[in-house]
Short mmCIF file of C-alpha atoms in Angstrom, two decimals:
data_model
loop_
_atom_site.label_atom_id
_atom_site.label_comp_id
_atom_site.label_asym_id
_atom_site.label_seq_id
_atom_site.Cartn_x
_atom_site.Cartn_y
_atom_site.Cartn_z
CA MET A 1 25.49 8.23 -14.48
CA ALA A 2 23.25 6.37 -16.65
CA VAL A 3 19.47 7.14 -15.25
CA LEU A 4 17.02 4.61 -15.87
CA ILE A 5 13.93 6.49 -16.51
CA PHE A 6 10.26 4.46 -17.18
CA ARG A 7 7.62 6.09 -18.70
CA ARG A 8 4.38 4.71 -20.38
CA LEU A 9 1.66 6.72 -22.64
CA CYS A 10 -1.02 4.78 -20.88
CA THR A 11 -3.68 7.06 -18.93
CA SER A 12 -3.92 3.36 -15.81
CA PRO A 13 -1.58 4.19 -13.46
CA PHE A 14 -1.66 0.31 -12.57
CA ASN A 15 0.29 0.13 -16.05
CA TYR A 16 3.39 1.57 -14.22
CA PHE A 17 3.55 -1.42 -12.66
CA SER A 18 4.42 -3.92 -14.67
CA LYS A 19 5.47 -7.72 -13.45
CA ARG A 20 8.82 -7.18 -13.01
CA THR A 21 10.85 -4.35 -10.37
CA ILE A 22 12.09 -1.36 -12.01
CA ALA A 23 14.65 0.89 -10.55
CA ILE A 24 14.37 4.66 -11.26
CA ASN A 25 16.40 7.75 -10.55
CA SER A 26 14.25 10.45 -9.86
CA THR A 27 16.17 13.17 -11.59
CA GLN A 28 13.28 14.37 -13.40
CA THR A 29 11.81 18.22 -13.87
CA ASN A 30 9.72 19.52 -10.88
CA LYS A 31 10.97 16.97 -8.42
CA PRO A 32 13.81 18.17 -5.63
CA GLN A 33 17.06 16.47 -6.36
CA ASP A 34 17.49 13.34 -4.34
CA ASN A 35 19.14 10.64 -5.10
CA THR A 36 16.64 7.69 -3.78
CA ARG A 37 15.81 5.19 -6.19
CA GLU A 38 12.42 3.79 -6.75
CA PHE A 39 12.05 -0.46 -6.96
CA TYR A 40 8.30 -1.46 -7.99
CA GLY A 41 6.79 -4.70 -7.66
CA SER A 42 3.33 -6.16 -8.31
CA LEU A 43 0.85 -8.86 -7.96
CA ARG A 44 -1.52 -9.68 -10.02
CA GLN A 45 -5.29 -11.33 -10.31
CA VAL A 46 -5.26 -11.92 -6.44
CA LYS A 47 -7.81 -14.76 -5.26
CA THR A 48 -9.03 -12.61 -2.83
CA SER A 49 -11.74 -9.28 -2.46
CA PRO A 50 -9.90 -5.80 -2.80
CA GLN A 51 -11.25 -5.10 0.89
CA LYS A 52 -9.29 -7.99 1.90
CA LEU A 53 -6.27 -7.30 0.53
CA ASN A 54 -6.31 -3.71 1.01
CA LEU A 55 -6.48 -4.07 5.39
CA VAL A 56 -3.32 -5.65 5.02
CA ALA A 57 -1.84 -3.26 2.54
CA LYS A 58 -3.09 -0.46 4.84
CA LEU A 59 -0.80 -2.21 7.68
CA ILE A 60 2.42 -1.51 6.20
CA ARG A 61 2.42 1.70 4.12
CA GLY A 62 5.09 4.17 5.67
CA MET A 63 7.25 1.28 7.22
CA ASP A 64 10.93 -0.27 7.19
CA ILE A 65 11.39 -3.73 5.27
CA ALA A 66 11.96 -4.95 8.40
CA ASN A 67 9.09 -4.31 10.18
CA ALA A 68 7.08 -4.34 7.35
CA LEU A 69 7.98 -8.32 6.94
CA ILE A 70 7.75 -9.12 11.34
CA GLN A 71 3.96 -6.94 10.86
CA VAL A 72 2.69 -9.83 7.60
CA GLU A 73 4.41 -12.60 9.37
CA PHE A 74 2.34 -12.22 12.13
CA CYS A 75 -0.65 -11.32 10.15
CA GLU A 76 -3.30 -14.38 10.73
CA LYS A 77 -5.06 -13.23 7.42
CA LYS A 78 -5.12 -15.25 4.37
CA ALA A 79 -4.48 -11.89 1.95
CA ALA A 80 -0.96 -11.68 4.55
CA ASP A 81 0.51 -14.59 2.43
CA PHE A 82 0.27 -12.15 -0.73
CA VAL A 83 1.76 -9.20 0.59
CA LYS A 84 4.53 -11.29 2.10
CA SER A 85 5.28 -12.97 -0.98
CA THR A 86 5.33 -9.93 -2.73
CA LEU A 87 7.53 -7.60 -0.03
CA LEU A 88 10.43 -10.91 -0.28
CA ASP A 89 9.95 -10.57 -4.08
CA THR A 90 10.58 -6.60 -4.29
CA GLN A 91 13.47 -6.43 -1.90
CA ARG A 92 15.25 -9.48 -3.74
CA ARG A 93 15.34 -8.41 -7.57
CA ALA A 94 16.02 -4.45 -6.05
CA VAL A 95 19.19 -6.63 -4.57
CA LYS A 96 20.67 -8.74 -6.33
CA THR A 97 20.16 -6.79 -9.97
CA TYR A 98 20.42 -2.55 -8.70
CA GLY A 99 22.59 -3.62 -5.93
CA ALA A 100 20.48 -2.11 -3.42
CA LYS A 101 21.09 -2.28 0.85
CA PRO A 102 18.63 -5.00 1.87
CA LEU A 103 17.82 -3.24 5.05
CA ASN A 104 17.70 -0.22 3.62
CA LEU A 105 14.36 -0.06 1.85
CA TYR A 106 10.77 1.25 3.03
CA VAL A 107 7.97 0.89 1.75
CA ALA A 108 6.61 3.75 0.00
CA GLU A 109 3.51 3.27 -1.05
CA SER A 110 1.36 0.09 -0.73
CA PHE A 111 -2.26 -0.20 -2.84
CA VAL A 112 -4.63 -2.88 -4.31
CA GLY A 113 -6.91 -2.30 -7.22
CA LYS A 114 -9.85 -4.41 -8.58
CA GLY A 115 -9.32 -7.27 -10.61
CA GLU A 116 -11.27 -9.75 -12.80
CA TYR A 117 -14.98 -10.06 -11.72
CA LEU A 118 -16.65 -13.26 -12.24
CA ARG A 119 -20.26 -14.46 -11.73
CA ARG A 120 -20.88 -18.32 -11.24
CA ILE A 121 -25.04 -19.55 -10.31
CA ARG A 122 -25.31 -20.89 -7.47
CA TYR A 123 -28.89 -23.33 -6.89
CA HIS A 124 -30.80 -23.08 -4.05
CA GLY A 125 -33.91 -25.20 -3.31
CA ARG A 126 -37.15 -25.76 -4.96
CA GLY A 127 -35.92 -25.04 -8.66
CA ARG A 128 -34.47 -21.61 -7.76
CA HIS A 129 -31.05 -20.18 -8.54
CA GLY A 130 -28.88 -16.81 -6.99
CA ILE A 131 -25.74 -15.43 -8.44
CA MET A 132 -22.59 -15.71 -6.39
CA HIS A 133 -19.37 -13.61 -7.81
CA LYS A 134 -15.88 -14.80 -7.55
CA TYR A 135 -13.67 -11.59 -7.03
CA TYR A 136 -9.79 -11.05 -7.90
CA ALA A 137 -7.78 -8.00 -6.76
CA HIS A 138 -4.22 -6.55 -7.91
CA TYR A 139 -1.69 -5.70 -5.21
CA PHE A 140 1.18 -3.10 -6.32
CA LEU A 141 3.95 -2.13 -3.71
CA LYS A 142 6.71 0.84 -4.33
CA LEU A 143 10.08 0.52 -2.17
CA LYS A 144 12.19 3.44 -1.67
CA GLU A 145 15.68 3.21 -0.56
CA GLY A 146 16.56 5.80 2.69
CA THR A 147 14.89 5.75 6.24
CA PRO A 148 10.76 6.29 6.20
CA PRO A 149 9.63 9.90 6.33
CA LYS A 150 8.39 11.06 9.69
CA LYS A 151 4.64 10.45 10.30
CA LYS A 152 2.00 13.64 10.64
CA ARG A 153 0.43 13.89 13.74
CA LYS A 154 -2.97 12.56 13.26
CA ILE A 155 -6.34 14.48 13.89
CA GLU A 156 -7.51 12.47 16.70
CA ASP A 157 -3.81 13.30 18.39
CA GLN A 158 -4.10 17.42 17.23
CA LYS A 159 -8.09 16.71 19.05
CA ILE A 160 -6.51 15.25 22.23
CA TYR A 161 -3.64 17.51 22.50
CA LYS A 162 -6.21 20.87 22.22
CA THR A 163 -8.99 18.85 24.91
CA ARG A 164 -5.18 18.54 27.16
CA LYS A 165 -4.34 22.04 26.46
CA LEU A 166 -7.66 23.45 27.87
CA ILE A 167 -8.33 21.39 30.85
CA GLU A 168 -4.40 22.37 31.90
CA ARG A 169 -5.51 26.21 31.53
CA GLY A 170 -8.66 26.03 33.58
CA PRO A 171 -12.09 27.80 33.51
CA LEU A 172 -12.54 30.98 31.61
CA SER A 173 -14.32 33.75 33.46
CA ILE A 174 -16.10 35.05 31.42
CA PRO A 175 -17.74 38.93 33.01
CA ASN A 176 -21.58 39.38 32.91
CA SER A 177 -22.37 36.07 32.71
CA LEU A 178 -24.53 33.55 35.36
#
């Protein structure tokens, strides 16, 4: 079986995400042996701020592809269109090029990087001026084959669980106390 491993000798993690989708069998050393493939996609120089794009990117992390597409479809943010196009493009390339099943994918990673940062002049009244910033962002996506892993219990849920146990236990009687 041929194994395709994609490596670059660069320090930046963003160089691992090229403009094309790449399939990798995770049979590298120091990792457990599972035959799941990973599919990468990216969208560079998106005309929105990284903070706004990250709100949508966080929304779909860990979801399977069908639920992620539904969430992005009904999200009313402008950045959701960029995420949706990257999701569909990466899924289409994974199915067409590597023969992956279209509904057997889940979003393993979804994150945002800073893009170009332009400064422009903004004119005010009475001969004054200010600086206007134009933000760009990069969006990176990694799809994996299989079912998504189970989510760990959040810290807030653990606190509620502990509080509920304390209430059920009842008050403690402490000797020699008022």
